Amino acid sequence: MLSKQKVVTLGLQHVLAMYAGAVVVPLIIGGALHLTPMQIAYLIAADLFTSGIATLLQVLGTRYTGIRLPVVLGCTFTAVGPIIAIASSTNLATAYGAIILSGIFVVLAAPLFGKLLRFFPTVVQGSVVTIIGLSLIPVAMNNAAGGQGMPDFGQPHNLLLALGTLVIILLINRFFTGFVRAISVLIGLFAGTVVAYFMGMVSFANVATASWFSVVEPFYFGAPQFSIVAVLTMILVNIISMAESTGVYFALGKVTNKEVSKEDVVKGLRGEGVAIVLGGLFNAFPYTAFSQNVGLVSLTGIKSRDVMIGAGGILVVLGLLPKLASLTTVIPNAVLGGAMIAMFGMVVASGINILSHVDLRQNENLLIAACSIAVGLGSAAVPSMFDQLPTLAKMLLQNGIVTGSLTAVILNIVLVHTNKKMVQPVPSSAVQEAS
């Protein structure tokens, strides 16, 4: 049983691991739509607050909603382009109307999605988890170099900061045990930020100008408006998120030694649907399970849901206290990138571990794993290959997790389910022993 102090500390570590991904969405959308600094500040506060509520709903769970696994929910990056496009051609109220209705769609479609799980045997699960990790590696490396598009991208000081942060995390895991090892990422982030401060790379200007307290208001940008095209667009975005989240659930199941059933996935997706509706009501964003936190659970070995409850509580508080929230933004991209390399690498390793219990001497299994990983990684690495396709198709196919997952499922149907000499999946007990 973890003490309250440890729960808060470990929860803060999870918050810092996902914070950059959570904050960058409102910053990009706010900038693209030319919102005022006050409006962008509200977007960030609403995003953090709703992310905390969504995480608590998912972790605590009810009879009908919530995966009840150590998962953190954050806004999906897939929604950035569509929200900007909808709001630019109409207004933000129309974008939020689409988010609300698409969240209701997710709640209603969750049982149908759950029925598809028989097409996710061990070879598909292992391939999907591997794809999730591999598709995140470029994100880690871009951050390690200083952040894509930044003036100092690739400068030696960024690379050294990222390397130093990673080395600190590795050394703590090598020479320490127990609680210190469990917070190795938090220590690495803190130490890297301190070093960056003395290098003149940390600014507290945003902290000084941020307000102390802010209340998240429903319909801050006006009552929701509705457009069929906008609603269909956001439904497609959330179908993509449903596929991503299903892969995250499987990855968490392996890490925590829990068999993820169809009912678990359905309740998890219902929980996300409720979170998406809340995002629309509070003028935040659609929410999905964050992959980076799976890597952190695997790296630290701390599988308690109490830690995620602590993380959810911290996110809610940050949403109410903008000055405190802005304090976490001083961590340089390079420092975050160094920590991400370890976390995302652990996701890849988890996927490989699952595949190690699949009989890859069976040609069907070998083809499923090889082709799905290649397609998924290729889509993530070269998304421009789909630029000439229609907008909706491009949105779907440029997501490596989605293309890789679809490839694995389709190949499993074609090569296995249509084959009389069916390949037998590895017993779940064997997979659990490997976790």
Short mmCIF file of C-alpha atoms in Angstrom, two decimals:
data_model
loop_
_atom_site.label_atom_id
_atom_site.label_comp_id
_atom_site.label_asym_id
_atom_site.label_seq_id
_atom_site.Cartn_x
_atom_site.Cartn_y
_atom_site.Cartn_z
CA MET A 1 0.00 0.00 0.00
CA LEU A 2 1.50 3.31 -1.10
CA SER A 3 1.50 6.28 1.26
CA LYS A 4 -0.28 9.50 0.25
CA GLN A 5 3.07 11.23 -0.27
CA LYS A 6 4.24 8.49 -2.65
CA VAL A 7 0.93 8.50 -4.51
CA VAL A 8 1.21 12.26 -5.10
CA THR A 9 4.87 12.04 -6.15
CA LEU A 10 4.31 9.15 -8.53
CA GLY A 11 1.16 10.84 -9.85
CA LEU A 12 3.13 14.02 -10.54
CA GLN A 13 5.63 11.94 -12.50
CA HIS A 14 2.83 10.69 -14.75
CA VAL A 15 1.52 14.24 -15.18
CA LEU A 16 4.93 15.53 -16.24
CA ALA A 17 5.31 12.62 -18.66
CA MET A 18 2.14 13.55 -20.52
CA TYR A 19 2.10 17.30 -19.89
CA ALA A 20 3.83 18.43 -23.07
CA GLY A 21 1.48 16.37 -25.23
CA ALA A 22 -1.52 17.77 -23.37
CA VAL A 23 -0.53 21.44 -23.48
CA VAL A 24 0.71 21.55 -27.07
CA VAL A 25 -2.79 20.91 -28.47
CA PRO A 26 -4.44 24.05 -27.01
CA LEU A 27 -1.34 26.08 -27.89
CA ILE A 28 -1.45 25.00 -31.55
CA ILE A 29 -5.21 25.42 -31.90
CA GLY A 30 -5.24 28.75 -30.08
CA GLY A 31 -2.42 30.10 -32.22
CA ALA A 32 -3.92 28.87 -35.49
CA LEU A 33 -7.30 30.46 -34.68
CA HIS A 34 -5.66 33.73 -33.49
CA LEU A 35 -7.21 33.55 -30.04
CA THR A 36 -6.24 36.09 -27.41
CA PRO A 37 -3.68 35.14 -24.72
CA MET A 38 -6.55 35.04 -22.19
CA GLN A 39 -8.53 32.63 -24.39
CA ILE A 40 -5.51 30.38 -24.93
CA ALA A 41 -4.90 30.37 -21.17
CA TYR A 42 -8.51 29.25 -20.71
CA LEU A 43 -8.05 26.46 -23.29
CA ILE A 44 -5.03 25.14 -21.37
CA ALA A 45 -6.81 25.32 -18.02
CA ALA A 46 -9.96 23.66 -19.39
CA ASP A 47 -7.86 20.97 -21.07
CA LEU A 48 -5.98 20.09 -17.87
CA PHE A 49 -9.12 20.16 -15.73
CA THR A 50 -11.11 17.96 -18.11
CA SER A 51 -8.16 15.62 -18.61
CA GLY A 52 -8.05 15.10 -14.84
CA ILE A 53 -11.80 14.42 -14.63
CA ALA A 54 -11.57 12.03 -17.60
CA THR A 55 -8.66 10.15 -16.01
CA LEU A 56 -10.53 9.77 -12.73
CA LEU A 57 -13.64 8.49 -14.54
CA GLN A 58 -11.57 5.93 -16.42
CA VAL A 59 -9.50 4.72 -13.46
CA LEU A 60 -12.24 4.63 -10.83
CA GLY A 61 -14.85 3.25 -13.20
CA THR A 62 -18.50 2.44 -12.71
CA ARG A 63 -20.67 -0.52 -13.58
CA TYR A 64 -20.90 0.64 -17.20
CA THR A 65 -17.90 2.90 -17.80
CA GLY A 66 -14.16 2.99 -17.10
CA ILE A 67 -11.39 0.48 -17.91
CA ARG A 68 -10.17 0.49 -14.25
CA LEU A 69 -6.55 0.22 -15.36
CA PRO A 70 -3.69 2.67 -14.58
CA VAL A 71 -4.36 4.89 -17.58
CA VAL A 72 -4.10 8.65 -18.12
CA LEU A 73 -6.36 10.43 -20.61
CA GLY A 74 -5.25 13.43 -22.60
CA CYS A 75 -6.40 15.32 -25.69
CA THR A 76 -5.75 13.47 -28.94
CA PHE A 77 -3.44 15.17 -31.44
CA THR A 78 -5.51 13.66 -34.26
CA ALA A 79 -8.20 16.25 -33.54
CA VAL A 80 -5.94 19.29 -34.02
CA GLY A 81 -6.30 19.64 -37.80
CA PRO A 82 -10.06 18.95 -37.92
CA ILE A 83 -10.84 21.38 -35.07
CA ILE A 84 -8.82 24.13 -36.75
CA ALA A 85 -10.51 23.41 -40.10
CA ILE A 86 -14.03 23.38 -38.63
CA ALA A 87 -13.51 26.50 -36.51
CA SER A 88 -11.85 28.38 -39.40
CA SER A 89 -14.72 27.72 -41.80
CA THR A 90 -17.48 28.23 -39.20
CA ASN A 91 -16.68 28.97 -35.55
CA LEU A 92 -15.48 27.29 -32.36
CA ALA A 93 -19.06 26.70 -31.21
CA THR A 94 -19.59 24.43 -34.22
CA ALA A 95 -16.39 22.53 -33.45
CA TYR A 96 -17.55 21.94 -29.88
CA GLY A 97 -21.00 20.88 -31.03
CA ALA A 98 -19.31 18.26 -33.22
CA ILE A 99 -17.14 17.10 -30.31
CA ILE A 100 -20.19 16.62 -28.07
CA LEU A 101 -22.13 14.57 -30.64
CA SER A 102 -19.06 12.51 -31.58
CA GLY A 103 -18.58 11.68 -27.89
CA ILE A 104 -22.16 10.41 -27.73
CA PHE A 105 -21.38 8.31 -30.83
CA VAL A 106 -18.39 6.72 -29.04
CA VAL A 107 -20.57 5.82 -26.04
CA LEU A 108 -23.15 4.16 -28.30
CA ALA A 109 -20.62 2.46 -30.62
CA ALA A 110 -18.45 1.00 -27.84
CA PRO A 111 -20.33 -2.36 -27.66
CA LEU A 112 -19.99 -2.82 -31.43
CA PHE A 113 -16.26 -2.11 -31.19
CA GLY A 114 -15.99 -4.68 -28.40
CA LYS A 115 -17.40 -7.40 -30.66
CA LEU A 116 -14.40 -6.97 -32.96
CA LEU A 117 -11.94 -8.15 -30.30
CA ARG A 118 -11.97 -11.74 -31.57
CA PHE A 119 -9.91 -10.37 -34.44
CA PHE A 120 -7.19 -9.32 -31.93
CA PRO A 121 -5.32 -12.55 -31.07
CA THR A 122 -1.88 -12.45 -29.45
CA VAL A 123 0.01 -11.85 -32.71
CA VAL A 124 -2.19 -8.84 -33.51
CA GLN A 125 -1.93 -7.48 -29.96
CA GLY A 126 1.86 -7.78 -29.97
CA SER A 127 2.12 -6.11 -33.37
CA VAL A 128 -0.18 -3.24 -32.34
CA VAL A 129 1.72 -2.58 -29.09
CA THR A 130 5.02 -2.60 -31.00
CA ILE A 131 3.60 -0.17 -33.58
CA ILE A 132 2.40 2.18 -30.83
CA GLY A 133 5.91 2.35 -29.37
CA LEU A 134 7.68 2.71 -32.72
CA SER A 135 5.33 5.47 -33.92
CA LEU A 136 6.14 7.46 -30.78
CA ILE A 137 9.93 7.26 -31.14
CA PRO A 138 10.09 10.15 -33.69
CA VAL A 139 8.19 12.31 -31.18
CA ALA A 140 10.85 11.54 -28.56
CA MET A 141 13.72 12.26 -30.94
CA ASN A 142 12.20 15.54 -32.16
CA ASN A 143 11.87 16.68 -28.56
CA ALA A 144 15.40 15.50 -27.76
CA ALA A 145 16.66 17.75 -30.56
CA GLY A 146 14.85 20.74 -29.06
CA GLY A 147 11.38 20.51 -30.61
CA GLN A 148 10.46 20.36 -34.28
CA GLY A 149 10.50 23.80 -35.87
CA MET A 150 12.44 25.43 -33.05
CA PRO A 151 15.36 27.71 -34.02
CA ASP A 152 17.88 25.67 -32.02
CA PHE A 153 16.68 22.30 -33.33
CA GLY A 154 19.54 19.80 -33.28
CA GLN A 155 21.97 22.11 -31.49
CA PRO A 156 24.58 20.26 -29.35
CA HIS A 157 23.24 21.70 -26.08
CA ASN A 158 19.83 20.12 -26.74
CA LEU A 159 21.34 16.74 -27.59
CA LEU A 160 23.54 16.82 -24.49
CA LEU A 161 20.57 17.72 -22.28
CA ALA A 162 18.52 14.86 -23.68
CA LEU A 163 21.42 12.44 -23.29
CA GLY A 164 22.10 13.63 -19.74
CA THR A 165 18.45 13.19 -18.74
CA LEU A 166 18.39 9.67 -20.21
CA VAL A 167 21.66 8.74 -18.49
CA ILE A 168 20.34 9.94 -15.11
CA ILE A 169 17.21 7.81 -15.52
CA LEU A 170 19.29 4.76 -16.48
CA LEU A 171 21.74 5.24 -13.59
CA ILE A 172 18.91 5.50 -11.06
CA ASN A 173 17.37 2.30 -12.42
CA ARG A 174 20.76 0.60 -12.24
CA PHE A 175 21.89 1.62 -8.76
CA PHE A 176 18.68 2.25 -6.82
CA THR A 177 15.64 0.21 -5.87
CA GLY A 178 12.17 0.80 -4.48
CA PHE A 179 10.64 4.25 -4.46
CA VAL A 180 13.73 6.08 -5.79
CA ARG A 181 13.79 3.82 -8.83
CA ALA A 182 10.04 4.31 -9.28
CA ILE A 183 10.46 8.10 -9.58
CA SER A 184 13.54 7.89 -11.82
CA VAL A 185 11.80 9.80 -14.62
CA LEU A 186 10.71 12.58 -12.24
CA ILE A 187 14.27 12.89 -10.89
CA GLY A 188 15.64 12.93 -14.44
CA LEU A 189 13.22 15.69 -15.47
CA PHE A 190 14.07 17.78 -12.40
CA ALA A 191 17.82 17.33 -12.76
CA GLY A 192 17.71 18.09 -16.49
CA THR A 193 15.67 21.25 -15.91
CA VAL A 194 18.11 22.46 -13.23
CA VAL A 195 21.03 21.98 -15.61
CA ALA A 196 19.08 23.74 -18.38
CA TYR A 197 18.41 26.67 -16.03
CA PHE A 198 22.13 27.25 -15.52
CA MET A 199 22.57 27.02 -19.29
CA GLY A 200 20.05 29.87 -19.69
CA MET A 201 17.43 27.66 -21.33
CA VAL A 202 14.65 28.04 -18.72
CA SER A 203 12.33 31.05 -18.57
CA PHE A 204 9.78 31.79 -15.84
CA ALA A 205 8.10 34.64 -17.75
CA ASN A 206 4.88 32.67 -18.34
CA VAL A 207 4.75 31.75 -14.66
CA ALA A 208 4.94 35.39 -13.61
CA THR A 209 2.10 36.49 -15.88
CA ALA A 210 -0.25 33.55 -15.19
CA SER A 211 -3.22 34.08 -12.87
CA TRP A 212 -3.48 32.26 -9.55
CA PHE A 213 -6.99 30.89 -9.91
CA SER A 214 -9.36 30.13 -12.75
CA VAL A 215 -12.76 28.41 -12.89
CA VAL A 216 -13.56 26.27 -15.91
CA GLU A 217 -16.89 27.39 -17.42
CA PRO A 218 -19.23 25.31 -19.61
CA PHE A 219 -19.79 26.84 -23.06
CA TYR A 220 -17.04 29.44 -22.59
CA PHE A 221 -17.01 30.10 -26.36
CA GLY A 222 -20.80 30.10 -26.69
CA ALA A 223 -23.61 27.56 -26.95
CA PRO A 224 -22.74 24.62 -29.22
CA GLN A 225 -23.80 24.75 -32.86
CA PHE A 226 -24.11 21.78 -35.20
CA SER A 227 -23.03 20.91 -38.72
CA ILE A 228 -23.39 17.45 -40.30
CA VAL A 229 -19.99 17.65 -42.00
CA ALA A 230 -18.29 18.77 -38.78
CA VAL A 231 -19.97 15.99 -36.77
CA LEU A 232 -18.97 13.29 -39.29
CA THR A 233 -15.41 14.62 -39.29
CA MET A 234 -15.13 14.44 -35.50
CA ILE A 235 -16.70 10.95 -35.49
CA LEU A 236 -13.91 9.79 -37.81
CA VAL A 237 -11.34 11.38 -35.50
CA ASN A 238 -12.79 9.50 -32.54
CA ILE A 239 -12.95 6.18 -34.42
CA ILE A 240 -9.21 6.58 -34.89
CA SER A 241 -8.83 7.31 -31.18
CA MET A 242 -10.92 4.22 -30.32
CA ALA A 243 -8.48 2.06 -32.29
CA GLU A 244 -5.50 3.70 -30.57
CA SER A 245 -7.04 3.32 -27.13
CA THR A 246 -7.83 -0.35 -27.69
CA GLY A 247 -4.14 -0.93 -28.38
CA VAL A 248 -3.22 1.00 -25.23
CA TYR A 249 -5.64 -1.12 -23.17
CA PHE A 250 -4.01 -4.30 -24.44
CA ALA A 251 -0.54 -2.89 -23.69
CA LEU A 252 -1.60 -1.96 -20.14
CA GLY A 253 -3.15 -5.39 -19.68
CA LYS A 254 0.16 -7.05 -20.50
CA VAL A 255 2.15 -4.68 -18.29
CA THR A 256 -0.20 -5.14 -15.31
CA ASN A 257 -0.75 -8.89 -15.85
CA LYS A 258 -4.47 -8.42 -16.36
CA GLU A 259 -6.50 -10.15 -19.05
CA VAL A 260 -8.35 -7.40 -20.93
CA SER A 261 -11.80 -8.73 -21.82
CA LYS A 262 -14.35 -7.50 -24.32
CA GLU A 263 -16.36 -6.00 -21.44
CA ASP A 264 -13.27 -4.11 -20.23
CA VAL A 265 -12.67 -2.57 -23.64
CA VAL A 266 -16.34 -1.62 -24.00
CA LYS A 267 -16.36 0.09 -20.59
CA GLY A 268 -13.08 1.82 -21.38
CA LEU A 269 -14.38 3.18 -24.67
CA ARG A 270 -17.63 4.26 -23.03
CA GLY A 271 -15.55 6.14 -20.47
CA GLU A 272 -13.68 7.88 -23.28
CA GLY A 273 -16.99 8.79 -24.92
CA VAL A 274 -18.14 10.44 -21.69
CA ALA A 275 -14.78 12.24 -21.47
CA ILE A 276 -15.17 13.53 -25.04
CA VAL A 277 -18.65 14.88 -24.24
CA LEU A 278 -17.18 16.65 -21.19
CA GLY A 279 -14.46 18.07 -23.43
CA GLY A 280 -17.12 19.59 -25.67
CA LEU A 281 -19.14 20.97 -22.76
CA PHE A 282 -16.11 22.66 -21.15
CA ASN A 283 -14.72 23.80 -24.51
CA ALA A 284 -11.70 21.51 -24.25
CA PHE A 285 -10.92 18.62 -26.62
CA PRO A 286 -11.59 14.95 -27.46
CA TYR A 287 -9.72 12.63 -25.08
CA THR A 288 -7.89 9.35 -25.54
CA ALA A 289 -5.63 7.02 -23.54
CA PHE A 290 -2.04 8.33 -23.59
CA SER A 291 0.57 5.82 -24.76
CA GLN A 292 3.53 7.45 -23.01
CA ASN A 293 2.13 6.60 -19.61
CA VAL A 294 2.10 2.90 -20.51
CA GLY A 295 5.85 3.11 -20.94
CA LEU A 296 6.16 4.82 -17.57
CA VAL A 297 4.12 2.10 -15.84
CA SER A 298 6.37 -0.52 -17.43
CA LEU A 299 9.56 1.36 -16.57
CA THR A 300 8.71 2.01 -12.92
CA GLY A 301 6.88 -1.26 -12.23
CA ILE A 302 4.25 0.70 -10.25
CA LYS A 303 0.88 -0.64 -11.40
CA SER A 304 -1.37 0.80 -8.70
CA ARG A 305 -4.48 2.65 -9.83
CA ASP A 306 -4.04 4.89 -6.78
CA VAL A 307 -1.14 6.59 -8.57
CA MET A 308 -3.38 7.43 -11.54
CA ILE A 309 -6.04 8.73 -9.17
CA GLY A 310 -3.32 10.99 -7.79
CA ALA A 311 -2.38 12.05 -11.34
CA GLY A 312 -6.02 12.83 -12.15
CA GLY A 313 -6.33 14.92 -8.99
CA ILE A 314 -3.17 16.86 -9.83
CA LEU A 315 -4.48 17.60 -13.34
CA VAL A 316 -7.74 18.94 -11.89
CA VAL A 317 -5.82 21.20 -9.49
CA LEU A 318 -3.55 22.43 -12.31
CA GLY A 319 -6.66 23.29 -14.32
CA LEU A 320 -7.86 25.49 -11.46
CA LEU A 321 -4.46 27.06 -10.72
CA PRO A 322 -2.95 28.43 -13.97
CA LYS A 323 0.18 29.76 -12.26
CA LEU A 324 1.00 26.32 -10.91
CA ALA A 325 0.19 24.78 -14.27
CA SER A 326 2.52 27.16 -16.09
CA LEU A 327 5.35 26.16 -13.75
CA THR A 328 5.47 22.74 -15.38
CA THR A 329 5.91 24.31 -18.82
CA VAL A 330 9.44 25.48 -18.00
CA ILE A 331 10.82 21.97 -18.61
CA PRO A 332 12.79 22.22 -21.90
CA ASN A 333 11.80 20.03 -24.84
CA ALA A 334 15.21 18.36 -24.84
CA VAL A 335 14.80 17.21 -21.24
CA LEU A 336 11.35 15.80 -22.02
CA GLY A 337 12.79 14.08 -25.10
CA GLY A 338 15.46 12.31 -23.06
CA ALA A 339 12.81 10.90 -20.73
CA MET A 340 10.53 9.98 -23.64
CA ILE A 341 13.25 7.83 -25.23
CA ALA A 342 13.21 5.54 -22.20
CA MET A 343 9.42 5.50 -21.86
CA PHE A 344 8.55 4.95 -25.51
CA GLY A 345 11.32 2.37 -25.82
CA MET A 346 9.66 0.40 -23.02
CA VAL A 347 6.43 0.29 -25.05
CA VAL A 348 8.34 -1.17 -28.00
CA ALA A 349 9.99 -3.71 -25.71
CA SER A 350 6.58 -4.73 -24.32
CA GLY A 351 5.31 -5.39 -27.83
CA ILE A 352 8.39 -7.44 -28.71
CA ASN A 353 7.95 -9.39 -25.47
CA ILE A 354 4.37 -10.29 -26.46
CA LEU A 355 5.49 -11.34 -29.96
CA SER A 356 8.18 -13.55 -28.45
CA HIS A 357 5.37 -15.86 -27.26
CA VAL A 358 3.90 -16.15 -30.75
CA ASP A 359 5.08 -18.99 -32.98
CA LEU A 360 6.71 -16.93 -35.72
CA ARG A 361 7.72 -20.15 -37.47
CA GLN A 362 4.12 -20.14 -38.67
CA ASN A 363 4.25 -18.17 -41.92
CA GLU A 364 0.86 -16.57 -41.22
CA ASN A 365 2.02 -15.11 -37.90
CA LEU A 366 5.29 -13.95 -39.41
CA LEU A 367 3.53 -12.11 -42.24
CA ILE A 368 1.00 -10.49 -39.88
CA ALA A 369 3.74 -9.12 -37.61
CA ALA A 370 6.12 -8.12 -40.41
CA CYS A 371 3.66 -6.35 -42.68
CA SER A 372 1.64 -4.58 -39.96
CA ILE A 373 4.74 -3.20 -38.24
CA ALA A 374 6.22 -2.12 -41.59
CA VAL A 375 3.02 -0.38 -42.70
CA GLY A 376 2.47 1.28 -39.32
CA LEU A 377 6.03 2.55 -39.04
CA GLY A 378 6.05 3.63 -42.69
CA SER A 379 2.85 5.67 -42.30
CA ALA A 380 4.23 7.38 -39.20
CA ALA A 381 7.63 8.06 -40.77
CA VAL A 382 6.41 9.24 -44.20
CA PRO A 383 2.88 10.64 -43.71
CA SER A 384 3.29 12.84 -46.80
CA MET A 385 2.82 9.75 -49.00
CA PHE A 386 -0.93 10.20 -48.48
CA ASP A 387 -1.07 13.94 -49.20
CA GLN A 388 -2.80 13.46 -52.57
CA LEU A 389 -5.72 11.53 -51.07
CA PRO A 390 -9.05 13.06 -49.96
CA THR A 391 -8.95 14.77 -46.57
CA LEU A 392 -10.81 12.06 -44.62
CA ALA A 393 -8.69 9.25 -46.12
CA LYS A 394 -5.52 11.21 -45.45
CA MET A 395 -6.51 11.79 -41.84
CA LEU A 396 -7.04 8.07 -41.36
CA LEU A 397 -3.99 6.75 -43.21
CA GLN A 398 -1.43 9.22 -41.86
CA ASN A 399 -1.86 7.69 -38.40
CA GLY A 400 0.65 4.86 -38.15
CA ILE A 401 -1.14 3.22 -35.23
CA VAL A 402 -4.36 3.01 -37.23
CA THR A 403 -2.80 1.78 -40.50
CA GLY A 404 -0.66 -0.78 -38.68
CA SER A 405 -3.56 -2.02 -36.58
CA LEU A 406 -5.87 -2.31 -39.59
CA THR A 407 -3.18 -4.20 -41.50
CA ALA A 408 -2.71 -6.64 -38.61
CA VAL A 409 -6.47 -7.24 -38.24
CA ILE A 410 -7.09 -7.63 -41.98
CA LEU A 411 -4.14 -10.00 -42.45
CA ASN A 412 -5.29 -12.02 -39.44
CA ILE A 413 -8.73 -12.41 -41.07
CA VAL A 414 -7.33 -13.24 -44.50
CA LEU A 415 -4.45 -15.51 -43.48
CA VAL A 416 -5.86 -17.16 -40.36
CA HIS A 417 -9.66 -16.97 -40.14
CA THR A 418 -10.07 -18.02 -43.77
CA ASN A 419 -7.58 -20.84 -43.37
CA LYS A 420 -8.97 -24.20 -42.32
CA LYS A 421 -5.63 -25.01 -40.73
CA MET A 422 -6.02 -22.18 -38.23
CA VAL A 423 -3.02 -20.91 -36.29
CA GLN A 424 -3.67 -21.41 -32.61
CA PRO A 425 -3.04 -18.31 -30.46
CA VAL A 426 -0.66 -18.53 -27.55
CA PRO A 427 -2.51 -19.04 -24.24
CA SER A 428 -3.04 -15.78 -22.35
CA SER A 429 -1.33 -17.29 -19.32
CA ALA A 430 1.90 -17.50 -21.28
CA VAL A 431 1.65 -13.85 -22.23
CA GLN A 432 0.98 -12.88 -18.61
CA GLU A 433 4.07 -14.78 -17.48
CA ALA A 434 6.15 -12.74 -19.92
CA SER A 435 4.80 -9.41 -18.68
#
